[in-house]
Short mmCIF file of C-alpha atoms and ligand atoms in Angstrom, two decimals:
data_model
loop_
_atom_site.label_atom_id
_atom_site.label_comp_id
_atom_site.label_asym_id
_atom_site.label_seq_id
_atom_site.Cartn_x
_atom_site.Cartn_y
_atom_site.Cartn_z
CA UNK A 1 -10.37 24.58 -65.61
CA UNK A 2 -8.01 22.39 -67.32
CA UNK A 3 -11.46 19.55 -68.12
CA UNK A 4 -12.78 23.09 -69.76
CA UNK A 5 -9.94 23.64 -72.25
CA UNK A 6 -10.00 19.62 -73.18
CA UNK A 7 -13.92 19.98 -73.66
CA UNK A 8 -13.27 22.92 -76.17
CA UNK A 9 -10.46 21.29 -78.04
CA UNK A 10 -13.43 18.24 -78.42
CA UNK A 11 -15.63 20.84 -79.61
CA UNK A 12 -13.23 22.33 -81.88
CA UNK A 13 -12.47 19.40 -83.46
CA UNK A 14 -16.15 18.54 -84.56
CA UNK A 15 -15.88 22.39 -86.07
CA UNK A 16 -13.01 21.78 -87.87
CA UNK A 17 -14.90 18.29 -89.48
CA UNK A 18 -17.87 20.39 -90.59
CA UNK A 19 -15.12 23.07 -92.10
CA UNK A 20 -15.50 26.12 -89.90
CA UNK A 21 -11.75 27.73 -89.05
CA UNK A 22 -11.31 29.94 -86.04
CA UNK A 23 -11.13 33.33 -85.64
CA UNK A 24 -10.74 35.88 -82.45
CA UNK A 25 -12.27 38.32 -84.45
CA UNK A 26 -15.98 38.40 -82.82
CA UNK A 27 -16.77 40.80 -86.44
CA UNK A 28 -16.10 38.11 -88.24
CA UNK A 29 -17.32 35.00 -86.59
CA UNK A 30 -21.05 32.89 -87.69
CA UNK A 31 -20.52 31.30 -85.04
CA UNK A 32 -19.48 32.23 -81.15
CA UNK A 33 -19.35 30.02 -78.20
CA UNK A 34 -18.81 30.52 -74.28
CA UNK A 35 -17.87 27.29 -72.28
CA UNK A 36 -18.76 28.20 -69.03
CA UNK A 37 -17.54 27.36 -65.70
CA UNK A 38 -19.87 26.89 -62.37
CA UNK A 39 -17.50 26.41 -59.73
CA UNK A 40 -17.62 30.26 -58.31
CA UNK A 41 -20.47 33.18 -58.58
CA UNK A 42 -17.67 35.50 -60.16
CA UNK A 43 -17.33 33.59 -63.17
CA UNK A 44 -20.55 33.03 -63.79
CA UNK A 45 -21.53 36.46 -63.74
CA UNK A 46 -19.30 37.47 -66.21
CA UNK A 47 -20.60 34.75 -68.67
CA UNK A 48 -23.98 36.96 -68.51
CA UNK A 49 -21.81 40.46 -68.58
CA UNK A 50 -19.94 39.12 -71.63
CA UNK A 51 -23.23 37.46 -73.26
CA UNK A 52 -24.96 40.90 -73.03
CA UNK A 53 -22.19 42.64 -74.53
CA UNK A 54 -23.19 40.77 -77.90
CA UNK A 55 -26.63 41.96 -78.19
CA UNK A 56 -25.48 45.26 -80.68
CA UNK A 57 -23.13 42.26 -83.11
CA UNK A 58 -26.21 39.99 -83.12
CA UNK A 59 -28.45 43.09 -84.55
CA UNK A 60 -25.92 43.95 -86.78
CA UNK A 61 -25.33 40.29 -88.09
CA UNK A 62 -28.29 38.55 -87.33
CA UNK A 63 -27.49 35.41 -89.04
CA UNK A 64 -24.88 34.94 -86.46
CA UNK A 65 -25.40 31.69 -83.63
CA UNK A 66 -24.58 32.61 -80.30
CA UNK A 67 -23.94 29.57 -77.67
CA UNK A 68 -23.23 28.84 -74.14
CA UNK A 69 -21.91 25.51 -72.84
CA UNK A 70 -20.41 23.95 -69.92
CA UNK A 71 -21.00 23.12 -66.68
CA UNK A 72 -22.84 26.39 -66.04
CA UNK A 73 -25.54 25.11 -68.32
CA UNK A 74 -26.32 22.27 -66.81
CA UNK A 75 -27.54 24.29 -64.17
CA UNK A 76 -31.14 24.67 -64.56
CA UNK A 77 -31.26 28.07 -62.99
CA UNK A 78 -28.70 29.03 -65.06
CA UNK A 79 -30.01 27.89 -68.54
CA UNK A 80 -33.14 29.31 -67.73
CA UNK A 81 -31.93 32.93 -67.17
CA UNK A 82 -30.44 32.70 -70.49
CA UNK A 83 -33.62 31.25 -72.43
CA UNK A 84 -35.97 34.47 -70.49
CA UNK A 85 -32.98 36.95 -70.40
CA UNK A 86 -31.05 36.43 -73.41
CA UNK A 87 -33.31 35.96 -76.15
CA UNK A 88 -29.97 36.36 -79.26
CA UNK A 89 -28.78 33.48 -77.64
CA UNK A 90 -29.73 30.28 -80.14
CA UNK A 91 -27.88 27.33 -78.63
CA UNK A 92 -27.38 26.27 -74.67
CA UNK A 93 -26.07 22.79 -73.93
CA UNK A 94 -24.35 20.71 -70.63
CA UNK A 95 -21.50 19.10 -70.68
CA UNK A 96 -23.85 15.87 -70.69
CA UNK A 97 -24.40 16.44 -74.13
CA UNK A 98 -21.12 17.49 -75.74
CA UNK A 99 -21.00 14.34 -77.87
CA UNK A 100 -24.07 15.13 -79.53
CA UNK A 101 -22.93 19.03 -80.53
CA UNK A 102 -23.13 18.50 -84.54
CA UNK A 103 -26.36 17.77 -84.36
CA UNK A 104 -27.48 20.65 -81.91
CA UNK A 105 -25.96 23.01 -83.93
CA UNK A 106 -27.46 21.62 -87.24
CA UNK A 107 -30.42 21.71 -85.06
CA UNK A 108 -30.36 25.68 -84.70
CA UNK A 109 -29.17 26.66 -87.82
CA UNK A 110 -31.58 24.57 -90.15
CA UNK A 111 -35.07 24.88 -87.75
CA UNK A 112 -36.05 28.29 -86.30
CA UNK A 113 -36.22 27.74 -82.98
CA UNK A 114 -33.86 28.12 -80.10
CA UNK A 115 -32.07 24.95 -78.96
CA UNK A 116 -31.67 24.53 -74.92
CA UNK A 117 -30.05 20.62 -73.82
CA UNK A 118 -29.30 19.42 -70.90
CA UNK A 119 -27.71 15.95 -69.61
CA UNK A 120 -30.29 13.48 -67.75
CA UNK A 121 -29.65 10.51 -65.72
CA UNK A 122 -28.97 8.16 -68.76
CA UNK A 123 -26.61 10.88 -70.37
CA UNK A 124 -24.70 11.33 -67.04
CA UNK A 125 -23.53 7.46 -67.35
CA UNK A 126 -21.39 7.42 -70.41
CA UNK A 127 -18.65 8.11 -71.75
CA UNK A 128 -18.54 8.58 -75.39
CA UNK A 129 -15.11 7.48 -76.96
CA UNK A 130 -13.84 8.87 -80.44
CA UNK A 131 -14.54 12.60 -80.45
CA UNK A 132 -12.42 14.38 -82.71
CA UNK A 133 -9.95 16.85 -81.13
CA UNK A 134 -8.30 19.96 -81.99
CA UNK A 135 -5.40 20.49 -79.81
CA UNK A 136 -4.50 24.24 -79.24
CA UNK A 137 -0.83 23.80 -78.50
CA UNK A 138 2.02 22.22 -80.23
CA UNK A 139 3.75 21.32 -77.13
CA UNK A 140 1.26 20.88 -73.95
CA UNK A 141 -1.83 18.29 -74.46
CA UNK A 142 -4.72 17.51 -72.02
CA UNK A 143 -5.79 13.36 -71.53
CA UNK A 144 -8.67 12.90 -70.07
CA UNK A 145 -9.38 9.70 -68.16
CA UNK A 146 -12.34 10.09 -66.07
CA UNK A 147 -15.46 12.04 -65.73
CA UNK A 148 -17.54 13.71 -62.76
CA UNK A 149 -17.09 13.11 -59.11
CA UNK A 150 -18.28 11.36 -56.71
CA UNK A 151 -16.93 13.64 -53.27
CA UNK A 152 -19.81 15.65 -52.54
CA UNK A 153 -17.34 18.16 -50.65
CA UNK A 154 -20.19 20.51 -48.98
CA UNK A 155 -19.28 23.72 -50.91
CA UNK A 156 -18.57 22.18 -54.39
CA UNK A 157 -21.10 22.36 -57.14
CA UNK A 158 -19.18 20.09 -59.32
CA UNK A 159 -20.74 16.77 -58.62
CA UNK A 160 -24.06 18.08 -59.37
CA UNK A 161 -22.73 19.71 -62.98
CA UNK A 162 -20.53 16.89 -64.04
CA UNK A 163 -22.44 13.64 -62.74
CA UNK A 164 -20.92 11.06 -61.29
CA UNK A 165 -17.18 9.28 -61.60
CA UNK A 166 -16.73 7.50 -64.16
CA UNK A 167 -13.67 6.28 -65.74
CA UNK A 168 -12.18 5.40 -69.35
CA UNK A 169 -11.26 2.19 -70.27
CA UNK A 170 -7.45 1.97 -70.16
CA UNK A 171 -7.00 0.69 -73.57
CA UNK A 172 -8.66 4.14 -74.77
CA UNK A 173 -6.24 5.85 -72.92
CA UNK A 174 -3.35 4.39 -73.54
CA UNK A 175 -4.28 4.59 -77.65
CA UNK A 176 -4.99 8.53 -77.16
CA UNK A 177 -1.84 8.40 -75.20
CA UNK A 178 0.36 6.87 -78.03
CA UNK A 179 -1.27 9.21 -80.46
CA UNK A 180 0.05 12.29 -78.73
CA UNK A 181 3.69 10.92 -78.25
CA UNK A 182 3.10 10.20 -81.73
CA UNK A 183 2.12 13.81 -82.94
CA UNK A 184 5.18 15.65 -80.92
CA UNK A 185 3.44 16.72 -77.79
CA UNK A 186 5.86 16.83 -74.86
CA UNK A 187 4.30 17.77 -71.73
CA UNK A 188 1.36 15.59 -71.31
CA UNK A 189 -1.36 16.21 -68.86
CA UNK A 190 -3.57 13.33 -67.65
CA UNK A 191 -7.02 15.19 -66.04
CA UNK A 192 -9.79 14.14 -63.27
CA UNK A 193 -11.67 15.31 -61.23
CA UNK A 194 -10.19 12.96 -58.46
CA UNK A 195 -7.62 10.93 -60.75
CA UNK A 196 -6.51 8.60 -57.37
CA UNK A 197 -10.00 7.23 -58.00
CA UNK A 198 -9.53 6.25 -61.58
CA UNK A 199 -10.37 3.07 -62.19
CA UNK A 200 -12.30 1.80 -58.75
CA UNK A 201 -15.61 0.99 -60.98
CA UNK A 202 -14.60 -0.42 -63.98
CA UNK A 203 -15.87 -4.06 -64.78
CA UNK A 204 -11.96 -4.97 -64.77
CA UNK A 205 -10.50 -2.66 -61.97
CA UNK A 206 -7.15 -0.63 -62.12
CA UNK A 207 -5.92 1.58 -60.05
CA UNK A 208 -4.22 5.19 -60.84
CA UNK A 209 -0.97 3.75 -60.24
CA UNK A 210 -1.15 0.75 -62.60
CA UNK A 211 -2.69 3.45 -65.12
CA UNK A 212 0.42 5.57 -64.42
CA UNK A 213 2.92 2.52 -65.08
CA UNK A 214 1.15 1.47 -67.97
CA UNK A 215 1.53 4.92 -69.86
CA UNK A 216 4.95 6.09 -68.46
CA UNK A 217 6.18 2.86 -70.41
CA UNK A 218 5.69 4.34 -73.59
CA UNK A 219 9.24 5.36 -75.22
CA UNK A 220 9.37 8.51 -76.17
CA UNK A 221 10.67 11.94 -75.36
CA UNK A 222 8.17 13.65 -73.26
CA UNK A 223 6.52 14.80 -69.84
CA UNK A 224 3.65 13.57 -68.18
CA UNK A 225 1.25 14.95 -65.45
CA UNK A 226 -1.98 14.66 -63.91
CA UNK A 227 -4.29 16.83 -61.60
CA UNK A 228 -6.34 16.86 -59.56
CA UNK A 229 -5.12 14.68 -56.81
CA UNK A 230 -7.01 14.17 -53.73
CA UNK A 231 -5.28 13.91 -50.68
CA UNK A 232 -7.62 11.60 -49.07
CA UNK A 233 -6.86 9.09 -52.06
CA UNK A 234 -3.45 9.68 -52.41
CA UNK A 235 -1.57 6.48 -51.94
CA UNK A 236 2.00 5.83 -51.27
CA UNK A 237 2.13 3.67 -54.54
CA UNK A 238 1.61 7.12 -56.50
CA UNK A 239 4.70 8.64 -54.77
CA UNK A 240 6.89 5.59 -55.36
CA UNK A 241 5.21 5.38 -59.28
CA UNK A 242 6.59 8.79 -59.37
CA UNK A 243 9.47 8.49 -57.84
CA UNK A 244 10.25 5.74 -59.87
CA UNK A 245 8.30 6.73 -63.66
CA UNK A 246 10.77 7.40 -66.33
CA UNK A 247 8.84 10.72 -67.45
CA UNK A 248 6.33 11.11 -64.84
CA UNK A 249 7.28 15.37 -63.55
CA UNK A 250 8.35 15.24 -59.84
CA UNK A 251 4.77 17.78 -59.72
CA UNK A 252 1.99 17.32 -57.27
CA UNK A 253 -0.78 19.44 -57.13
CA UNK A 254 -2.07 18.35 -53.66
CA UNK A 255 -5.90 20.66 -53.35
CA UNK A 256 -5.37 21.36 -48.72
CA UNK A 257 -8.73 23.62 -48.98
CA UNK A 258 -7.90 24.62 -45.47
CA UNK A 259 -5.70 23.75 -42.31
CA UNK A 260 -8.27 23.61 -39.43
CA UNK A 261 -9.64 20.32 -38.93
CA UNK A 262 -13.20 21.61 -38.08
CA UNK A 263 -13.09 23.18 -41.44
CA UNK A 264 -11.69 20.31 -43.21
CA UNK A 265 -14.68 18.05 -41.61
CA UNK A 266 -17.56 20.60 -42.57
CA UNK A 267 -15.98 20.87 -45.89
CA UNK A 268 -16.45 17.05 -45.76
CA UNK A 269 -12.76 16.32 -47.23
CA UNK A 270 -11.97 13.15 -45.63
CA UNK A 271 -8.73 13.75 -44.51
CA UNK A 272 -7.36 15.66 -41.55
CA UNK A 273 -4.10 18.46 -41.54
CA UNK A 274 -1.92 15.58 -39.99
CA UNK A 275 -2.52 12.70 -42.81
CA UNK A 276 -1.95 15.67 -45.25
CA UNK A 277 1.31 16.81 -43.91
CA UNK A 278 2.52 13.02 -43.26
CA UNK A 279 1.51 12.26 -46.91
CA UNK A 280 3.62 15.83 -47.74
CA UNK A 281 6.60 14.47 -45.65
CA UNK A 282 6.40 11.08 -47.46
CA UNK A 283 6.58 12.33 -50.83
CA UNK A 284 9.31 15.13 -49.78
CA UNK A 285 11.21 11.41 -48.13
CA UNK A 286 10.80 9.96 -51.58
CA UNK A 287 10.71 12.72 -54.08
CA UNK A 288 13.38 15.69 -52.62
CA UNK A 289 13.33 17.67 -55.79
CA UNK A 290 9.20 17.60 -55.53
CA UNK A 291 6.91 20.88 -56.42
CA UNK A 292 3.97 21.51 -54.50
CA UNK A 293 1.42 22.81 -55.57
CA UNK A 294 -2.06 23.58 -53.86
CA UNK A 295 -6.06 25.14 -54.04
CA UNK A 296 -7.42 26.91 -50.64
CA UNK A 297 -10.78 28.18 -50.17
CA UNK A 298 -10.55 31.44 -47.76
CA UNK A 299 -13.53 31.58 -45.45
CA UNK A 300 -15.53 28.87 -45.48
CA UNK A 301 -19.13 29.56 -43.85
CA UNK A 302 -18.27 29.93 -40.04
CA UNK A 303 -14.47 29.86 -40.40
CA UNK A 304 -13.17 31.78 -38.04
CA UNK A 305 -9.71 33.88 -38.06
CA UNK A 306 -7.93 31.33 -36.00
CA UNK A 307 -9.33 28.86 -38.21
CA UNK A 308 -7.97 30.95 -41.05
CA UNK A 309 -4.44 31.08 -39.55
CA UNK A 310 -3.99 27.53 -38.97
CA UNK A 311 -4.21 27.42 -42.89
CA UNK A 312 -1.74 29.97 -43.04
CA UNK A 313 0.59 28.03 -41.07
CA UNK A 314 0.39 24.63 -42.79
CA UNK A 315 1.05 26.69 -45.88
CA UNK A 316 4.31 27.90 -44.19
CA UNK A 317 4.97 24.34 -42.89
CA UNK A 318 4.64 22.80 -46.59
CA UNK A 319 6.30 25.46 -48.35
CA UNK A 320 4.27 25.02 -51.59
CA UNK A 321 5.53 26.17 -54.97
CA UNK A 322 2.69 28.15 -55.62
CA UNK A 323 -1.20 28.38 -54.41
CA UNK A 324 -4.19 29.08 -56.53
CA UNK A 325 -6.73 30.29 -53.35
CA UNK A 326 -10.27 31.27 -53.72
CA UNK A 327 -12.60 33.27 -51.47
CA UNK A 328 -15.47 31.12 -50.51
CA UNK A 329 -17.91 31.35 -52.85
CA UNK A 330 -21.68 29.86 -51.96
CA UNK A 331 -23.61 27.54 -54.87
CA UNK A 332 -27.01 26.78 -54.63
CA UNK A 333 -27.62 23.39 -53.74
CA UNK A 334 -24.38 22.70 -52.33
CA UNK A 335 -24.74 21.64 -48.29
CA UNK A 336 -22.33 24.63 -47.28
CA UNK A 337 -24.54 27.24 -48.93
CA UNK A 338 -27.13 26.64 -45.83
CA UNK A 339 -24.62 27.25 -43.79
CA UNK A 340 -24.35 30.55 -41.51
CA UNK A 341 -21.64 32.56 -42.87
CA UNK A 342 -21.43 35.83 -40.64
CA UNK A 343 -17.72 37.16 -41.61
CA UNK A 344 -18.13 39.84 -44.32
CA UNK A 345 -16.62 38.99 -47.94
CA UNK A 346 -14.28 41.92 -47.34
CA UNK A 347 -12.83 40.57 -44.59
CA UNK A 348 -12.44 37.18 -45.96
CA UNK A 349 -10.94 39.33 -48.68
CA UNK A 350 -8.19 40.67 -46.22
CA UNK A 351 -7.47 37.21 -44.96
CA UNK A 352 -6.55 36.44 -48.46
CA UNK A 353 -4.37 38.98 -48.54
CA UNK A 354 -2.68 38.13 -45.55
CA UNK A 355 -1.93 34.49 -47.26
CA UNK A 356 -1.27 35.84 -50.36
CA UNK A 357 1.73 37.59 -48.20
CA UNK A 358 2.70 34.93 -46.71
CA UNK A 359 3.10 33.12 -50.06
CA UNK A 360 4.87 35.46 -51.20
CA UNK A 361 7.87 35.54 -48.20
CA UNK A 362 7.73 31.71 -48.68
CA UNK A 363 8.42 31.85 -52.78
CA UNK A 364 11.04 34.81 -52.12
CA UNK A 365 12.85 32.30 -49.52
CA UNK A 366 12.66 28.94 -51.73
CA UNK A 367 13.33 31.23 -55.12
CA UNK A 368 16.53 32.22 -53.88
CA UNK A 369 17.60 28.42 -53.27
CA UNK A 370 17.13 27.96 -57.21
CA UNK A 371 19.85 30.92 -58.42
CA UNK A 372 22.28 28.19 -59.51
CA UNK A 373 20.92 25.55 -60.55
CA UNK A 374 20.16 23.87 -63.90
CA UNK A 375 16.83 22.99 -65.33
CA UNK A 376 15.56 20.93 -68.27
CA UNK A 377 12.92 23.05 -69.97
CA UNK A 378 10.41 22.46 -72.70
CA UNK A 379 10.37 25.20 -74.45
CA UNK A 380 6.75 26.68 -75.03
CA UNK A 381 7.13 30.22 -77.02
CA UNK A 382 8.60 33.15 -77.22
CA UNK A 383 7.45 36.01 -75.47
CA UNK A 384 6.03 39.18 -77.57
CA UNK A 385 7.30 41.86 -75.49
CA UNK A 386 10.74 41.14 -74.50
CA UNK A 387 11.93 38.51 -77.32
CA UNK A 388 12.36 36.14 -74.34
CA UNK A 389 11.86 32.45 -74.94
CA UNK A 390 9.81 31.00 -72.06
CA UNK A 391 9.32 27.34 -71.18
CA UNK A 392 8.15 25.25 -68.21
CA UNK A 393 10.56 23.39 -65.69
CA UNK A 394 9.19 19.25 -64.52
CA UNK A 395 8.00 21.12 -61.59
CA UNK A 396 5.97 23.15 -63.81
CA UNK A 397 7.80 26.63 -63.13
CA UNK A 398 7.95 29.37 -65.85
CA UNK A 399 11.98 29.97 -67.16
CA UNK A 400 12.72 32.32 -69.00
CA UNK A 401 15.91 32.98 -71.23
CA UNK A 402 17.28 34.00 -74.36
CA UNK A 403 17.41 31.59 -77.31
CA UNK A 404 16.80 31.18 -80.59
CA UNK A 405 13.23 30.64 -81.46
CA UNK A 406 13.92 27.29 -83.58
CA UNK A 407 14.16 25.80 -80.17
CA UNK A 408 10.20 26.07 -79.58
CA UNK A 409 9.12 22.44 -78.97
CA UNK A 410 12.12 21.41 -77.25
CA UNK A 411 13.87 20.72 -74.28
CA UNK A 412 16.71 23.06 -73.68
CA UNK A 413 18.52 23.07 -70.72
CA UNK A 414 19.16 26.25 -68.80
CA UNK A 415 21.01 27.41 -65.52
CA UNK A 416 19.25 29.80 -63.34
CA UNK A 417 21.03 33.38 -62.96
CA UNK A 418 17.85 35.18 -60.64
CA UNK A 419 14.38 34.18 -59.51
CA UNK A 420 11.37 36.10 -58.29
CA UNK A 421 7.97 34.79 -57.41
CA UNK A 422 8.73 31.68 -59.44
CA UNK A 423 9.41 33.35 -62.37
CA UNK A 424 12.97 32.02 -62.97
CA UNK A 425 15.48 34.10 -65.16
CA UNK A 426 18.31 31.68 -66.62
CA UNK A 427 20.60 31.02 -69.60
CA UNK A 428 21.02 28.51 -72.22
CA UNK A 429 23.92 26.04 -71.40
CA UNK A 430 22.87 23.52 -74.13
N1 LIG B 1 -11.52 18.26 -58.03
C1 LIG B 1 -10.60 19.22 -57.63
C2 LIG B 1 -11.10 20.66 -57.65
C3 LIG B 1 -12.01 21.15 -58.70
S1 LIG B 1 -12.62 22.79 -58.44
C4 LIG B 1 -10.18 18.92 -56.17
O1 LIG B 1 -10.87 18.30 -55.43
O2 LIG B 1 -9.16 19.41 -55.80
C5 LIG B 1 -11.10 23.72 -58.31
C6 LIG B 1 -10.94 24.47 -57.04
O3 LIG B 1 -11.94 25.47 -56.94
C7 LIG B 1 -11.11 23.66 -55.76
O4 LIG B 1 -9.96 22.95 -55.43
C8 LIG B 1 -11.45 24.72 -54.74
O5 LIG B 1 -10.30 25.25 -54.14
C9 LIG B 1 -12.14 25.79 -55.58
N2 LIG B 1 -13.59 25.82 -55.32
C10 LIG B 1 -14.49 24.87 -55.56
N3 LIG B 1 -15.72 25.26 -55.15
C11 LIG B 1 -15.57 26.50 -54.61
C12 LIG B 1 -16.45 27.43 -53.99
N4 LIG B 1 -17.73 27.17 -53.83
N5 LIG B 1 -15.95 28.62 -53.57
C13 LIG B 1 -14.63 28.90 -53.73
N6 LIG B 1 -13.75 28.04 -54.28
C14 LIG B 1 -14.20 26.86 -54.72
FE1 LIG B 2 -15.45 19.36 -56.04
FE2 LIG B 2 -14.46 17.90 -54.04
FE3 LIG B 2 -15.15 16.71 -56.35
FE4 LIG B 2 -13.01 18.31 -56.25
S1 LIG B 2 -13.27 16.36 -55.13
S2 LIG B 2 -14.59 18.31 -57.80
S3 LIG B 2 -13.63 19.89 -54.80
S4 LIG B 2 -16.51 17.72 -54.92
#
């Protein structure tokens, strides 16, 4: 996720202090690193496919260091199959620990032992300020302002990986903030777990809004987001801050889960379909050029298909810009994981397709709305295959168009000629 990448670039940035320079060259590397996610069994079982699959460089080079971070590894379970399983593997640490990374690593290349942290209750409570970063892009940059969650949604192993909410002090932010208008970036992305929480337990408290405010009144030429938002603490003071924010993207990326209330109440959201389609209807009232966007979990333990298709409805009923849905996927621990879950995972796996479908008639419909219009892009790269220069739209669709490539970085602006699944096709009027 999105709190991955912006945990890399900190990592990254304490490599490039100690001198290392990057390479995607696993022959060449001294040094390779997974950050691992823990949010579904599918990725995590790759991290120990793709960890295997080193076993043959490590003979060959054995003064190489293999690691493994991120929230996987502050799974005990987890950490432990790597120590027995995996023993190439010379450096396993949580996100807890991040901050303290130099000295782990100095750790397992000056002793010889293997090095295995995790976070503990003390770690879990701070927030450590001044990391170095180093960005990736040149246009798109990731702000984070808070840490962990506090939501305890029943099938969500988050909370127990990342620790609880906490929040960065505003002033932090908004001198990271000025930084990165400073430096060029121009689509700017603040991240949370649950950012409509920011704030609530700070010594002097501020809510997202003011946060929002606060930023947005920074002069400069540039774009700024934020996921994720919760719907059960999404305010009508957001929508009007957005409505009314000089560069705040007319973008919401609104997680529904599901559309049956029963499911919504065992997934312990704390919010039902109807306050989530009045808060939809609000923004639409406020915002009319606003992009949707959403998460769904297909087949939650005991959903049943009727269940299923009242999500498929309030998907129709929204109309979302896109959807980034997930078969249900049980973590130990978790309260929904005890849960009787008799549908068969490839059934769940045809519901999905049957969404999926439904997505798609939905984009075709909405796509064919947007032959005509004209878009301000920021201008990301240009594609290797077809010369095309692709950029992102406020409402964070992909354009595409022909340009020169001295416009990377910039904002072009560019009418739409044809559209399919949200891929827009356009040309350069300016
Ligand atoms: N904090 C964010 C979500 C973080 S996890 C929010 O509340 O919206 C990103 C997405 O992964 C979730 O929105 C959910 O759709 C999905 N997800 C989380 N746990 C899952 C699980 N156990 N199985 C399948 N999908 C899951
Ligand atoms: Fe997980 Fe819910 Fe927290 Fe999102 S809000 S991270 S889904 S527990």
């Amino acid at each position: 996720c999105q709190q991955n990448v912006a945990d890399s670039e900190k990592i990254k940035g304490f490599l490039a202090q100690m001198g290392f320079s990057f390479t995607e060259d696993e022959e060449e590397a001294d040094f390779i690193l997974f950050n691992t996610c823990a949010v579904r069994g599918h990725a995590e079982n790759r991290v120990f496919g793709n960890v295997g699959a080193l076993k043959d460089l490590k003979r060959r080079h054995p003064s190489l260091i293999i690691s493994l971070c991120g929230c996987m590894m502050e799974e005990k379970q987890a950490s432990e199959h790597i120590k027995q399983k995996f023993p190439f593997v010379n450096l396993v640490f949580g996100t807890h620990v991040l901050h303290r990374f130099p000295e782990l690593l100095w750790t397992a290349l000056t002793a010889s032992r293997r090095v295995f942290e995790r976070g503990d209750e003390q770690e879990d409570a701070r927030i450590v300020e001044g990391l170095p970063i180093h960005r990736d892009g040149t246009t798109r940059a990731w702000l984070t302002v808070m840490y962990g969650c506090d939501n305890f949604c029943s099938y969500c192993i988050v909370p127990y990986v990342r620790g609880r909410e906490r929040s960065r002090e505003p002033e932090a932010i908004l001198d990271e903030f000025r930084s990165i208008v400073a430096d060029g970036y121009k689509d700017i992305t603040l991240l949370g777990q649950n950012v409509n929480s920011y704030g609530k337990k700070l010594e002097r408290p501020i809510n997202f809004s003011q946060l929002l405010r606060m930023l947005d009144a920074v002069d400069g030429d540039y774009r700024l987001r934020f996921m994720t938002s919760h719907p059960k603490d999404a305010t009508h003071e957001l929508i009007d801050t957005m409505a009314e924010g000089r560069h705040i993207c007319h973008h919401l990326h609104l997680p529904v889960q599901a559309g049956s209330n029963r499911i919504l109440k065992e997934m312990n959201r704390g919010y039902t379909r109807e306050k989530y389609l009045a808060l939809v209807e609000y923004a639409r009232k406020k915002i009319p050029d606003l992009s949707l966007t959403t998460d769904i979990i297909v087949g939650f333990p005991g959903e049943t298909y009727e269940e299923f298709r009242e999500t498929v409805s309030l998907v129709r009923e929204v109309g979302f810009t896109s959807l980034f849905t997930f078969i249900y996927s049980p973590r130990e621990g978790t309260r929904a994981a005890r849960l009787p879950d008799p549908v068969p995972y490839e059934e769940k796996a045809r519901w999905l397709q049957e969404l999926c479908a439904e997505q798609e008639k939905i984009s075709a419909e909405r796509c064919a709305k947007e032959v005509g219009k004209t878009y301000r892009v920021l201008v990301e790269k240009q594609n290797e295959k077809d010369g095309l220069l692709c950029g992102r739209t406020d409402g964070n669709v992909i354009v595409l168009f022909e340009g020169s490539k001295e416009l990377i970085g910039n904002f072009a602006e560019v009418k739409i000629t044809a559209a399919r699944n949200w891929i827009l096709r356009g040309e350069l009027i300016q």
